[in-house]
PDB file of C-alpha atoms in Angstrom:
ATOM      1  CA  MET A 222    -142.400 -56.952  -7.329  1.00 51.00           C
ATOM      2  CA  ALA A 223    -142.387 -53.862  -5.121  1.00 48.00           C
ATOM      3  CA  ALA A 224    -145.903 -53.017  -6.288  1.00 50.00           C
ATOM      4  CA  ALA A 225    -147.073 -56.562  -5.531  1.00 49.00           C
ATOM      5  CA  THR A 226    -145.567 -56.394  -2.044  1.00 47.00           C
ATOM      6  CA  LEU A 227    -147.253 -53.044  -1.344  1.00 42.00           C
ATOM      7  CA  LEU A 228    -150.576 -54.389  -2.632  1.00 42.00           C
ATOM      8  CA  LEU A 229    -150.314 -57.430  -0.366  1.00 42.00           C
ATOM      9  CA  ALA A 230    -149.466 -55.247   2.633  1.00 43.00           C
ATOM     10  CA  LEU A 231    -152.442 -52.989   1.952  1.00 38.00           C
ATOM     11  CA  ALA A 232    -154.697 -56.029   1.602  1.00 39.00           C
ATOM     12  CA  VAL A 233    -153.535 -57.356   4.976  1.00 41.00           C
ATOM     13  CA  VAL A 234    -154.132 -53.976   6.643  1.00 39.00           C
ATOM     14  CA  THR A 235    -157.584 -53.720   5.065  1.00 37.00           C
ATOM     15  CA  LEU A 236    -158.582 -57.174   6.240  1.00 38.00           C
ATOM     16  CA  GLY A 237    -157.192 -56.524   9.720  1.00 38.00           C
ATOM     17  CA  SER A 238    -158.975 -53.189  10.011  1.00 37.00           C
ATOM     18  CA  GLY A 239    -162.271 -54.742   8.980  1.00 36.00           C
ATOM     19  CA  HIS A 240    -161.908 -57.189  11.841  1.00 37.00           C
ATOM     20  CA  VAL A 241    -160.879 -54.869  14.655  1.00 40.00           C
ATOM     21  CA  GLU A 242    -163.512 -52.266  13.848  1.00 40.00           C
ATOM     22  CA  ALA A 243    -166.364 -54.742  14.263  1.00 45.00           C
ATOM     23  CA  PHE A 244    -168.484 -54.346  17.368  1.00 52.00           C
ATOM     24  CA  ASP A 245    -170.700 -56.576  19.468  1.00 58.00           C
ATOM     25  CA  PRO A 246    -174.419 -56.412  18.595  1.00 62.00           C
ATOM     26  CA  ASN A 247    -177.000 -55.272  21.122  1.00 64.00           C
ATOM     27  CA  PRO A 248    -178.634 -58.117  23.100  1.00 64.00           C
ATOM     28  CA  LEU A 249    -182.071 -59.364  22.067  1.00 68.00           C
ATOM     29  CA  GLN A 250    -183.194 -60.131  25.629  1.00 76.00           C
ATOM     30  CA  ASP A 251    -182.405 -58.996  29.180  1.00 81.00           C
ATOM     31  CA  PHE A 252    -179.454 -61.377  29.435  1.00 83.00           C
ATOM     32  CA  CYS A 253    -178.033 -64.605  28.071  1.00 85.00           C
ATOM     33  CA  VAL A 254    -175.800 -66.134  30.711  1.00 87.00           C
ATOM     34  CA  ALA A 255    -173.239 -68.243  28.862  1.00 88.00           C
ATOM     35  CA  ASP A 256    -173.576 -71.983  29.450  1.00 87.00           C
ATOM     36  CA  PRO A 257    -170.674 -73.553  27.497  1.00 77.00           C
ATOM     37  CA  THR A 258    -171.003 -76.870  29.365  1.00 77.00           C
ATOM     38  CA  SER A 259    -174.600 -77.429  28.284  1.00 74.00           C
ATOM     39  CA  LYS A 260    -175.281 -80.923  26.899  1.00 66.00           C
ATOM     40  CA  ASP A 261    -178.572 -79.850  25.301  1.00 60.00           C
ATOM     41  CA  ASN A 262    -177.197 -77.314  22.829  1.00 53.00           C
ATOM     42  CA  GLU A 263    -179.653 -78.173  20.051  1.00 57.00           C
ATOM     43  CA  ASN A 264    -182.710 -77.187  22.076  1.00 52.00           C
ATOM     44  CA  LYS A 265    -181.322 -74.045  23.691  1.00 57.00           C
ATOM     45  CA  LEU A 266    -181.158 -70.426  22.582  1.00 60.00           C
ATOM     46  CA  HIS A 267    -177.678 -69.496  21.373  1.00 57.00           C
ATOM     47  CA  GLU A 268    -176.020 -66.070  21.472  1.00 58.00           C
ATOM     48  CA  ASN A 269    -172.421 -65.445  20.381  1.00 60.00           C
ATOM     49  CA  GLY A 270    -171.857 -69.142  19.788  1.00 68.00           C
ATOM     50  CA  VAL A 271    -172.730 -70.414  23.265  1.00 78.00           C
ATOM     51  CA  ALA A 272    -175.943 -71.743  24.747  1.00 84.00           C
ATOM     52  CA  CYS A 273    -177.943 -69.516  27.079  1.00 86.00           C
ATOM     53  CA  LYS A 274    -178.419 -70.754  30.602  1.00 88.00           C
ATOM     54  CA  ASP A 275    -182.007 -71.420  31.633  1.00 87.00           C
ATOM     55  CA  PRO A 276    -183.182 -68.090  33.160  1.00 86.00           C
ATOM     56  CA  ALA A 277    -184.733 -70.014  36.034  1.00 87.00           C
ATOM     57  CA  ALA A 278    -181.279 -71.358  36.935  1.00 89.00           C
ATOM     58  CA  VAL A 279    -179.472 -68.013  36.720  1.00 89.00           C
ATOM     59  CA  VAL A 280    -178.017 -66.783  40.020  1.00 90.00           C
ATOM     60  CA  ALA A 281    -176.340 -63.556  41.117  1.00 87.00           C
ATOM     61  CA  GLU A 282    -172.924 -65.240  41.008  1.00 86.00           C
ATOM     62  CA  ASP A 283    -173.265 -65.517  37.215  1.00 87.00           C
ATOM     63  CA  PHE A 284    -172.727 -61.753  37.068  1.00 84.00           C
ATOM     64  CA  LEU A 285    -169.867 -61.529  39.574  1.00 78.00           C
ATOM     65  CA  PHE A 286    -166.121 -62.173  39.568  1.00 74.00           C
ATOM     66  CA  GLY A 287    -163.665 -61.746  42.403  1.00 70.00           C
ATOM     67  CA  GLY A 288    -159.963 -61.256  41.846  1.00 65.00           C
ATOM     68  CA  LEU A 289    -159.287 -57.985  40.059  1.00 64.00           C
ATOM     69  CA  ASP A 290    -158.020 -56.554  43.344  1.00 64.00           C
ATOM     70  CA  LYS A 291    -155.069 -58.961  43.320  1.00 65.00           C
ATOM     71  CA  PRO A 292    -151.925 -58.164  41.294  1.00 65.00           C
ATOM     72  CA  GLY A 293    -150.919 -60.421  38.438  1.00 60.00           C
ATOM     73  CA  VAL A 294    -147.545 -62.141  38.136  1.00 55.00           C
ATOM     74  CA  THR A 295    -145.763 -59.985  35.567  1.00 50.00           C
ATOM     75  CA  THR A 296    -142.875 -62.414  35.117  1.00 50.00           C
ATOM     76  CA  SER A 297    -145.128 -65.141  33.722  1.00 48.00           C
ATOM     77  CA  LYS A 298    -148.274 -63.319  32.593  1.00 47.00           C
ATOM     78  CA  ARG A 299    -147.464 -60.402  30.323  1.00 52.00           C
ATOM     79  CA  PHE A 300    -150.828 -58.719  30.145  1.00 52.00           C
ATOM     80  CA  GLY A 301    -152.433 -59.059  33.569  1.00 55.00           C
ATOM     81  CA  PHE A 302    -155.723 -60.916  33.385  1.00 55.00           C
ATOM     82  CA  THR A 303    -159.165 -60.409  31.905  1.00 61.00           C
ATOM     83  CA  ALA A 304    -162.678 -60.753  33.261  1.00 68.00           C
ATOM     84  CA  ASN A 305    -164.714 -61.644  30.178  1.00 71.00           C
ATOM     85  CA  GLN A 306    -167.683 -63.928  29.501  1.00 75.00           C
ATOM     86  CA  VAL A 307    -165.588 -66.936  30.552  1.00 77.00           C
ATOM     87  CA  GLN A 308    -165.007 -65.583  34.068  1.00 80.00           C
ATOM     88  CA  ILE A 309    -168.348 -63.719  34.192  1.00 82.00           C
ATOM     89  CA  PRO A 310    -170.922 -65.748  32.199  1.00 86.00           C
ATOM     90  CA  GLY A 311    -173.444 -62.928  32.598  1.00 83.00           C
ATOM     91  CA  LEU A 312    -171.320 -60.669  30.356  1.00 83.00           C
ATOM     92  CA  ASN A 313    -172.387 -62.710  27.335  1.00 83.00           C
ATOM     93  CA  THR A 314    -174.211 -60.399  24.838  1.00 80.00           C
ATOM     94  CA  LEU A 315    -173.453 -57.291  26.938  1.00 79.00           C
ATOM     95  CA  GLY A 316    -170.532 -56.269  24.702  1.00 76.00           C
ATOM     96  CA  GLU A 317    -167.962 -55.494  27.376  1.00 76.00           C
ATOM     97  CA  ALA A 318    -165.013 -56.930  29.258  1.00 76.00           C
ATOM     98  CA  HIS A 319    -162.742 -55.708  32.035  1.00 72.00           C
ATOM     99  CA  VAL A 320    -158.984 -56.011  32.360  1.00 69.00           C
ATOM    100  CA  ARG A 321    -156.475 -55.487  35.120  1.00 72.00           C
ATOM    101  CA  LEU A 322    -152.983 -54.717  33.802  1.00 70.00           C
ATOM    102  CA  ASP A 323    -149.975 -55.108  36.070  1.00 67.00           C
ATOM    103  CA  VAL A 324    -146.964 -53.604  34.319  1.00 59.00           C
ATOM    104  CA  ALA A 325    -143.510 -54.402  35.622  1.00 54.00           C
ATOM    105  CA  PRO A 326    -140.991 -51.554  35.482  1.00 47.00           C
ATOM    106  CA  ALA A 327    -139.403 -52.797  32.260  1.00 38.00           C
ATOM    107  CA  ALA A 328    -142.161 -53.024  30.044  1.00 39.00           C
ATOM    108  CA  GLU A 329    -156.905 -49.931  26.533  1.00 51.00           C
ATOM    109  CA  THR A 330    -156.069 -48.323  29.183  1.00 44.00           C
ATOM    110  CA  ALA A 331    -158.657 -46.482  31.194  1.00 58.00           C
ATOM    111  CA  LEU A 332    -157.761 -45.742  34.808  1.00 80.00           C
ATOM    112  CA  VAL A 333    -154.303 -45.732  36.377  1.00 85.00           C
ATOM    113  CA  LEU A 334    -154.611 -47.202  39.874  1.00 87.00           C
ATOM    114  CA  GLU A 335    -150.955 -47.166  40.914  1.00 89.00           C
ATOM    115  CA  GLY A 336    -147.660 -45.945  39.491  1.00 90.00           C
ATOM    116  CA  SER A 337    -147.133 -44.141  36.207  1.00 91.00           C
ATOM    117  CA  VAL A 338    -147.038 -45.270  32.582  1.00 90.00           C
ATOM    118  CA  TYR A 339    -146.065 -43.740  29.267  1.00 92.00           C
ATOM    119  CA  PHE A 340    -149.138 -44.313  27.119  1.00 89.00           C
ATOM    120  CA  GLY A 341    -149.846 -43.533  23.500  1.00 88.00           C
ATOM    121  CA  PHE A 342    -151.454 -44.496  20.217  1.00 89.00           C
ATOM    122  CA  VAL A 343    -150.717 -43.860  16.549  1.00 91.00           C
ATOM    123  CA  SER A 344    -153.285 -42.512  14.098  1.00 88.00           C
ATOM    124  CA  SER A 345    -153.937 -44.302  10.817  1.00 88.00           C
ATOM    125  CA  TYR A 346    -152.116 -43.827   7.510  1.00 89.00           C
ATOM    126  CA  PRO A 347    -151.090 -41.426   6.029  1.00 91.00           C
ATOM    127  CA  ASP A 348    -150.622 -39.235   9.127  1.00 89.00           C
ATOM    128  CA  ASN A 349    -149.257 -41.924  11.477  1.00 91.00           C
ATOM    129  CA  LYS A 350    -149.250 -39.270  14.207  1.00 91.00           C
ATOM    130  CA  LEU A 351    -148.207 -40.227  17.705  1.00 91.00           C
ATOM    131  CA  TYR A 352    -150.430 -39.121  20.598  1.00 90.00           C
ATOM    132  CA  ALA A 353    -148.655 -39.895  23.865  1.00 92.00           C
ATOM    133  CA  LYS A 354    -148.583 -38.741  27.469  1.00 91.00           C
ATOM    134  CA  VAL A 355    -147.319 -39.860  30.865  1.00 92.00           C
ATOM    135  CA  LEU A 356    -150.270 -41.025  32.970  1.00 90.00           C
ATOM    136  CA  ARG A 357    -150.215 -41.076  36.755  1.00 90.00           C
ATOM    137  CA  LYS A 358    -152.481 -42.393  39.475  1.00 90.00           C
ATOM    138  CA  GLY A 359    -156.052 -41.236  38.893  1.00 88.00           C
ATOM    139  CA  ASP A 360    -155.591 -40.370  35.205  1.00 89.00           C
ATOM    140  CA  VAL A 361    -158.081 -41.763  32.699  1.00 83.00           C
ATOM    141  CA  CYS A 362    -157.529 -42.150  28.971  1.00 80.00           C
ATOM    142  CA  ALA A 363    -159.333 -43.512  25.924  1.00 78.00           C
ATOM    143  CA  VAL A 364    -158.059 -45.551  22.975  1.00 79.00           C
ATOM    144  CA  PRO A 365    -159.802 -44.995  19.622  1.00 76.00           C
ATOM    145  CA  GLN A 366    -161.028 -48.308  18.288  1.00 77.00           C
ATOM    146  CA  GLY A 367    -158.681 -50.223  16.015  1.00 81.00           C
ATOM    147  CA  LEU A 368    -155.567 -48.066  16.436  1.00 84.00           C
ATOM    148  CA  VAL A 369    -152.119 -49.323  17.399  1.00 88.00           C
ATOM    149  CA  HIS A 370    -151.426 -48.360  21.003  1.00 88.00           C
ATOM    150  CA  PHE A 371    -148.877 -49.066  23.727  1.00 88.00           C
ATOM    151  CA  LEU A 372    -148.030 -48.521  27.366  1.00 86.00           C
ATOM    152  CA  HIS A 373    -144.693 -48.597  29.144  1.00 89.00           C
ATOM    153  CA  ASN A 374    -143.968 -48.444  32.848  1.00 89.00           C
ATOM    154  CA  ASN A 375    -141.618 -45.467  33.080  1.00 89.00           C
ATOM    155  CA  GLY A 376    -141.306 -45.595  36.862  1.00 85.00           C
ATOM    156  CA  THR A 377    -139.325 -47.689  39.333  1.00 86.00           C
ATOM    157  CA  ALA A 378    -142.302 -49.502  40.891  1.00 87.00           C
ATOM    158  CA  PRO A 379    -145.001 -51.732  39.379  1.00 86.00           C
ATOM    159  CA  ALA A 380    -147.922 -49.921  37.762  1.00 87.00           C
ATOM    160  CA  THR A 381    -151.529 -51.104  37.850  1.00 87.00           C
ATOM    161  CA  LEU A 382    -154.250 -50.076  35.403  1.00 85.00           C
ATOM    162  CA  TYR A 383    -157.926 -50.912  35.020  1.00 81.00           C
ATOM    163  CA  ALA A 384    -159.315 -51.090  31.494  1.00 80.00           C
ATOM    164  CA  SER A 385    -162.840 -51.400  30.124  1.00 79.00           C
ATOM    165  CA  LEU A 386    -163.201 -52.793  26.604  1.00 78.00           C
ATOM    166  CA  SER A 387    -166.100 -52.478  24.166  1.00 76.00           C
ATOM    167  CA  SER A 388    -166.282 -56.217  23.525  1.00 76.00           C
ATOM    168  CA  GLN A 389    -167.122 -59.126  25.796  1.00 71.00           C
ATOM    169  CA  ASN A 390    -164.276 -61.191  24.314  1.00 71.00           C
ATOM    170  CA  PRO A 391    -161.737 -58.715  22.884  1.00 74.00           C
ATOM    171  CA  GLY A 392    -158.957 -60.014  20.712  1.00 74.00           C
ATOM    172  CA  LEU A 393    -155.312 -59.119  21.017  1.00 77.00           C
ATOM    173  CA  VAL A 394    -152.938 -58.412  18.129  1.00 82.00           C
ATOM    174  CA  LEU A 395    -149.264 -57.941  19.030  1.00 86.00           C
ATOM    175  CA  LEU A 396    -147.342 -56.322  16.194  1.00 88.00           C
ATOM    176  CA  GLY A 397    -144.066 -58.058  16.970  1.00 90.00           C
ATOM    177  CA  ASN A 398    -145.651 -61.487  17.259  1.00 90.00           C
ATOM    178  CA  SER A 399    -147.712 -60.983  14.118  1.00 90.00           C
ATOM    179  CA  LEU A 400    -144.627 -60.105  12.070  1.00 91.00           C
ATOM    180  CA  PHE A 401    -141.955 -62.323  13.604  1.00 93.00           C
ATOM    181  CA  ALA A 402    -143.632 -65.209  15.454  1.00 90.00           C
ATOM    182  CA  GLY A 403    -145.879 -66.300  12.598  1.00 87.00           C
ATOM    183  CA  ALA A 404    -145.250 -67.883   9.222  1.00 89.00           C
ATOM    184  CA  LEU A 405    -144.808 -64.751   7.107  1.00 93.00           C
ATOM    185  CA  PRO A 406    -141.975 -65.311   4.587  1.00 95.00           C
ATOM    186  CA  ASP A 407    -138.702 -63.644   5.558  1.00 96.00           C
ATOM    187  CA  ASP A 408    -138.357 -61.866   2.225  1.00 96.00           C
ATOM    188  CA  LEU A 409    -141.832 -60.343   2.509  1.00 96.00           C
ATOM    189  CA  VAL A 410    -141.205 -59.097   6.059  1.00 95.00           C
ATOM    190  CA  ALA A 411    -137.816 -57.710   5.021  1.00 96.00           C
ATOM    191  CA  LYS A 412    -139.278 -55.743   2.117  1.00 96.00           C
ATOM    192  CA  THR A 413    -142.159 -54.452   4.228  1.00 94.00           C
ATOM    193  CA  LEU A 414    -139.769 -53.182   6.922  1.00 95.00           C
ATOM    194  CA  LEU A 415    -137.112 -51.981   4.455  1.00 95.00           C
ATOM    195  CA  THR A 416    -134.442 -54.271   5.885  1.00 96.00           C
ATOM    196  CA  ASP A 417    -132.693 -57.533   4.941  1.00 97.00           C
ATOM    197  CA  GLN A 418    -133.615 -61.175   5.523  1.00 96.00           C
ATOM    198  CA  HIS A 419    -130.709 -61.766   7.930  1.00 96.00           C
ATOM    199  CA  THR A 420    -132.050 -59.060  10.267  1.00 96.00           C
ATOM    200  CA  VAL A 421    -135.539 -60.572  10.066  1.00 96.00           C
ATOM    201  CA  GLN A 422    -134.197 -64.050  10.889  1.00 95.00           C
ATOM    202  CA  THR A 423    -132.290 -62.677  13.887  1.00 95.00           C
ATOM    203  CA  ILE A 424    -135.414 -61.002  15.263  1.00 95.00           C
ATOM    204  CA  LYS A 425    -137.507 -64.126  14.617  1.00 94.00           C
ATOM    205  CA  ALA A 426    -134.995 -66.171  16.617  1.00 93.00           C
ATOM    206  CA  ASN A 427    -135.506 -63.828  19.582  1.00 90.00           C
ATOM    207  CA  PHE A 428    -139.276 -64.322  19.407  1.00 88.00           C
ATOM    208  CA  ARG A 429    -138.893 -68.107  19.289  1.00 81.00           C
ATOM    209  CA  ARG A 430    -136.847 -67.963  22.514  1.00 69.00           C
ATOM    210  CA  SER A 431    -139.349 -65.731  24.331  1.00 61.00           C
TER     211      SER A 431
END
């Protein structure tokens, strides 16, 4: 049973790694401004699952977005907000997105704009080595693709960071939510974390209330 559990865990990690290490392909033309509201999808060029806007109808505003200068509401929005191909249709096929992170003092990071944060990532198995450092205003850091990483506001004032991501629509995997907010069986989670089912159920209850 222990061997089966380990095999399942390794299979999940392998599948997850195969997903997060994928990258956006290079564009085939100058640009493909996303046009998700198009009613003529059958007769239009598609890139990344959305129709391309007629180049003759493309305007400068398709490549612009205003709002990253304004702080997010950390009490209701945990991760700041993202400017991806939804907010900037011209980002479609360009393989990038931009994020502003406003971290309340209780809590992909690139540039620290205000405050300080404790930032780090963990290398892959079998080393599982922690690389961490306190970042302050003006510091820039990089996150290797696909690795578990974190940031924590270690100051007394809100911290603001600006991140650039190598995907136009990056996904987000939260370890706690993946383990305790989903439908994984309690006994499997307990064996994976070397604990008991009662502890797992208690933690799951906390996630259901959050």
